[in-house]
Coordinates of C-alpha atoms in Angstrom, one line a residue:
M983 CA -237.4 17.3 -10.2
A984 CA -237.3 13.5 -10.0
H985 CA -240.2 11.7 -8.5
P986 CA -240.7 8.2 -7.1
L987 CA -240.7 5.3 -9.5
Q988 CA -239.4 7.5 -12.3
L989 CA -237.8 5.4 -15.1
G990 CA -236.6 8.2 -17.4
F991 CA -234.5 11.3 -17.0
Q992 CA -235.7 14.5 -15.5
D993 CA -237.3 17.0 -17.9
A994 CA -234.7 19.0 -19.8
A995 CA -234.3 22.6 -18.8
S996 CA -231.4 23.5 -21.2
P997 CA -230.5 22.9 -24.8
I998 CA -227.6 20.6 -23.9
M999 CA -229.8 18.4 -21.8
E1000 CA -232.4 18.2 -24.7
E1001 CA -229.6 17.0 -27.0
L1002 CA -228.5 14.4 -24.4
L1003 CA -232.1 13.1 -24.2
H1004 CA -232.3 12.8 -27.9
F1005 CA -228.9 11.0 -28.0
H1006 CA -230.1 8.6 -25.3
D1007 CA -233.2 7.7 -27.3
H1008 CA -231.2 7.4 -30.5
T1009 CA -228.7 5.0 -28.9
L1010 CA -231.3 3.1 -27.0
M1011 CA -233.1 2.4 -30.3
A1012 CA -229.9 1.0 -31.8
V1013 CA -229.4 -1.2 -28.7
F1014 CA -233.0 -2.4 -28.9
L1015 CA -232.7 -3.4 -32.6
I1016 CA -229.4 -5.3 -31.9
S1017 CA -230.9 -7.1 -28.9
T1018 CA -234.0 -8.1 -30.9
L1019 CA -231.9 -9.5 -33.7
V1020 CA -229.6 -11.4 -31.3
L1021 CA -232.7 -12.8 -29.5
Y1022 CA -234.2 -13.9 -32.8
I1023 CA -231.1 -15.7 -33.9
I1024 CA -230.7 -17.4 -30.5
S1025 CA -234.3 -18.6 -30.5
T1026 CA -234.0 -19.8 -34.1
L1027 CA -230.9 -21.8 -33.3
M1028 CA -232.6 -23.4 -30.3
S1029 CA -235.8 -24.3 -32.1
T1030 CA -234.3 -25.5 -35.4
K1031 CA -233.0 -29.0 -36.0
L1032 CA -229.4 -28.8 -37.2
S1033 CA -229.2 -30.8 -40.4
N1034 CA -225.6 -30.1 -41.3
T1035 CA -222.9 -29.5 -38.7
N1036 CA -220.0 -29.2 -41.2
T1037 CA -218.1 -25.9 -41.5
I1038 CA -219.5 -24.0 -44.5
D1039 CA -217.6 -21.1 -46.2
A1040 CA -219.9 -18.0 -46.1
Q1041 CA -218.0 -15.0 -47.1
E1042 CA -221.1 -12.9 -47.6
I1043 CA -222.4 -13.3 -44.1
E1044 CA -218.9 -12.7 -42.6
M1045 CA -218.7 -9.4 -44.5
V1046 CA -222.1 -8.4 -43.2
W1047 CA -221.4 -9.1 -39.5
T1048 CA -218.1 -7.3 -39.8
I1049 CA -219.3 -4.2 -41.6
M1050 CA -222.6 -3.7 -39.8
P1051 CA -221.1 -3.3 -36.3
A1052 CA -218.7 -0.7 -37.7
I1053 CA -221.6 1.2 -39.3
I1054 CA -223.6 1.1 -36.0
L1055 CA -220.6 2.4 -34.1
I1056 CA -220.2 5.3 -36.5
V1057 CA -223.9 6.1 -36.2
I1058 CA -223.6 6.3 -32.4
A1059 CA -220.2 8.0 -32.3
L1060 CA -220.9 11.0 -34.6
P1061 CA -223.8 12.5 -32.5
S1062 CA -221.9 11.7 -29.3
L1063 CA -218.8 13.7 -30.5
R1064 CA -221.1 16.5 -31.6
I1065 CA -222.6 16.8 -28.1
L1066 CA -219.2 16.5 -26.4
Y1067 CA -217.9 19.5 -28.3
L1068 CA -221.1 21.4 -27.6
M1069 CA -220.7 20.8 -23.9
D1070 CA -217.1 22.1 -23.9
E1071 CA -218.0 25.2 -25.9
V1072 CA -217.8 28.4 -23.8
S1073 CA -218.2 31.6 -25.8
N1074 CA -219.1 35.1 -24.7
P1075 CA -220.8 34.3 -21.4
D1076 CA -223.4 36.8 -20.1
V1077 CA -222.9 35.8 -16.5
T1078 CA -219.9 34.2 -14.8
I1079 CA -220.3 32.4 -11.4
K1080 CA -217.6 30.6 -9.5
A1081 CA -218.7 27.6 -7.5
I1082 CA -216.4 26.4 -4.7
G1083 CA -216.9 23.1 -3.0
H1084 CA -216.2 22.8 0.8
Q1085 CA -216.8 20.1 3.3
W1086 CA -219.8 20.1 3.1
Y1087 CA -221.4 23.1 1.4
W1088 CA -221.0 25.3 -1.7
S1089 CA -219.8 28.9 -2.0
Y1090 CA -220.8 31.1 -5.0
E1091 CA -219.0 34.2 -6.3
Y1092 CA -220.5 36.4 -9.0
S1093 CA -217.6 37.8 -10.9
D1094 CA -219.7 40.4 -12.8
F1095 CA -220.9 42.1 -9.6
N1096 CA -219.1 43.8 -6.8
D1097 CA -219.2 42.0 -3.4
L1098 CA -221.8 39.4 -4.5
S1099 CA -220.9 36.1 -2.9
F1100 CA -222.5 33.8 -0.4
D1101 CA -222.4 30.3 1.1
S1102 CA -225.1 27.7 0.4
Y1103 CA -225.9 25.3 3.2
M1104 CA -228.4 22.6 3.3
I1105 CA -231.5 23.4 5.4
P1106 CA -231.8 20.9 8.3
S1107 CA -235.0 18.7 8.2
K1108 CA -236.4 20.3 11.3
D1109 CA -236.3 23.8 9.7
L1110 CA -238.0 22.9 6.4
L1111 CA -241.1 24.8 5.4
P1112 CA -244.1 23.0 3.9
G1113 CA -243.4 22.0 0.3
Q1114 CA -239.6 22.1 0.6
F1115 CA -237.6 19.0 -0.2
R1116 CA -235.7 17.1 2.4
L1117 CA -231.9 17.0 1.9
L1118 CA -232.2 19.2 -1.3
E1119 CA -233.2 22.7 0.0
V1120 CA -230.5 25.3 0.7
D1121 CA -230.6 28.6 2.5
N1122 CA -229.1 30.5 -0.5
R1123 CA -229.8 29.4 -4.0
M1124 CA -227.5 30.0 -7.0
T1125 CA -229.6 32.4 -9.1
T1126 CA -229.2 32.8 -12.9
P1127 CA -231.0 34.7 -15.6
V1128 CA -233.3 32.8 -18.1
G1129 CA -232.1 32.5 -21.7
M1130 CA -228.6 33.9 -21.1
T1131 CA -225.3 32.0 -21.3
T1132 CA -224.1 31.3 -17.7
R1133 CA -220.4 30.3 -17.3
T1134 CA -219.7 28.4 -14.1
L1135 CA -216.1 28.1 -12.8
I1136 CA -215.9 25.1 -10.5
T1137 CA -213.2 24.3 -8.0
A1138 CA -212.8 23.0 -4.4
E1139 CA -211.1 24.2 -1.3
D1140 CA -210.4 20.9 0.4
V1141 CA -211.2 17.6 -1.3
L1142 CA -212.7 16.4 -4.5
H1143 CA -216.3 17.4 -5.1
S1144 CA -218.6 17.3 -8.2
W1145 CA -221.1 20.0 -9.2
A1146 CA -224.0 18.3 -10.9
V1147 CA -227.5 19.4 -11.9
P1148 CA -229.2 16.6 -13.9
S1149 CA -232.0 18.7 -15.5
L1150 CA -229.3 21.2 -16.9
G1151 CA -227.1 18.4 -18.2
V1152 CA -224.2 19.6 -16.1
K1153 CA -221.8 17.5 -14.1
L1154 CA -218.2 18.7 -13.5
D1155 CA -215.6 17.8 -10.9
A1156 CA -214.4 20.3 -8.4
I1157 CA -210.7 19.8 -7.9
P1158 CA -208.5 21.7 -5.4
G1159 CA -206.0 23.8 -7.2
R1160 CA -207.7 23.4 -10.6
L1161 CA -210.4 25.6 -12.2
N1162 CA -212.8 23.7 -14.4
Q1163 CA -215.5 25.5 -16.4
T1164 CA -218.8 24.8 -18.1
S1165 CA -221.6 26.8 -19.5
F1166 CA -225.4 26.3 -19.8
I1167 CA -228.5 28.2 -21.0
I1168 CA -231.6 27.7 -18.9
S1169 CA -234.7 27.6 -21.1
R1170 CA -237.4 28.5 -18.7
P1171 CA -237.8 30.0 -15.2
G1172 CA -237.7 27.4 -12.4
V1173 CA -235.8 25.8 -9.5
Y1174 CA -233.5 22.9 -10.4
Y1175 CA -231.9 20.6 -7.9
G1176 CA -228.7 18.7 -7.8
Q1177 CA -226.2 17.2 -5.4
C1178 CA -222.5 16.6 -5.1
S1179 CA -221.7 13.6 -7.2
E1180 CA -218.3 12.8 -5.7
I1181 CA -217.8 10.7 -2.5
C1182 CA -216.2 13.6 -0.6
G1183 CA -216.6 12.5 3.0
A1184 CA -219.0 11.6 5.8
N1185 CA -221.5 14.3 4.8
H1186 CA -221.2 13.8 1.0
S1187 CA -224.9 13.4 0.6
F1188 CA -225.7 16.6 2.5
M1189 CA -224.3 19.3 0.2
P1190 CA -227.1 19.9 -2.3
I1191 CA -227.1 22.3 -5.3
V1192 CA -230.1 24.5 -6.0
V1193 CA -230.2 26.7 -9.2
E1194 CA -233.0 29.2 -9.5
S1195 CA -233.6 30.7 -12.9
L1196 CA -235.3 34.1 -13.0
P1197 CA -236.3 36.5 -15.8
I1198 CA -233.6 39.1 -16.5
K1199 CA -235.4 41.9 -14.6
E1200 CA -236.0 39.8 -11.6
F1201 CA -232.4 38.6 -11.7
L1202 CA -231.1 42.2 -11.7
N1203 CA -233.4 43.1 -8.8
W1204 CA -232.2 40.1 -6.9
S1205 CA -228.5 40.9 -7.6
S1206 CA -229.0 44.6 -6.5
A1207 CA -230.8 43.5 -3.3
S1208 CA -228.1 40.9 -2.6
V1209 CA -225.3 43.4 -3.1
N1210 CA -226.9 46.0 -0.9
A1211 CA -227.8 43.5 1.9

């Protein structure tokens, strides 16, 4: 959960998000080194009296500033491509959940259970209980088991939406007539918040996403109780 004046990302709750955080730090270090070098060169040029303004042939330095950027790009691109393929990998999911975007709420259907589906509406501010978050709490949370691969099929019924949960490293567009899919493994029990990340209309900011991760026994108990309800 994000907090006021937070400068970094939310704590990672999935292996993919951990990889994204490592990649962010890796890339930021490269940017920091490049910025430091450029600042040093600029300050040196501004503080040094130029004694010779004639054009000088310098093949060595030209080779260096041509090859070095290529090496830096490769160092950044390789881990980026690795994470991109990891995010697209969906193999042998343990649970499949279909998320459908509406104006302006989400519906969830559990394909592995009979008659397990529900709508998820934002709780109005006047109905919030102590400790609940304004504009983020919903009446029915999407519930998943801890440590198991969850495949999420994402689509929309009316306009473009986007299903995004930052702490899980998931953000995928919900498009009418198209079925997108992603997968994630939640590392620990907890409640994780997100919001629609597509400008989908007047109430775009009022269709939150709440994912609750439970141990497998509690998840099975919850699914049984939800089916029998």
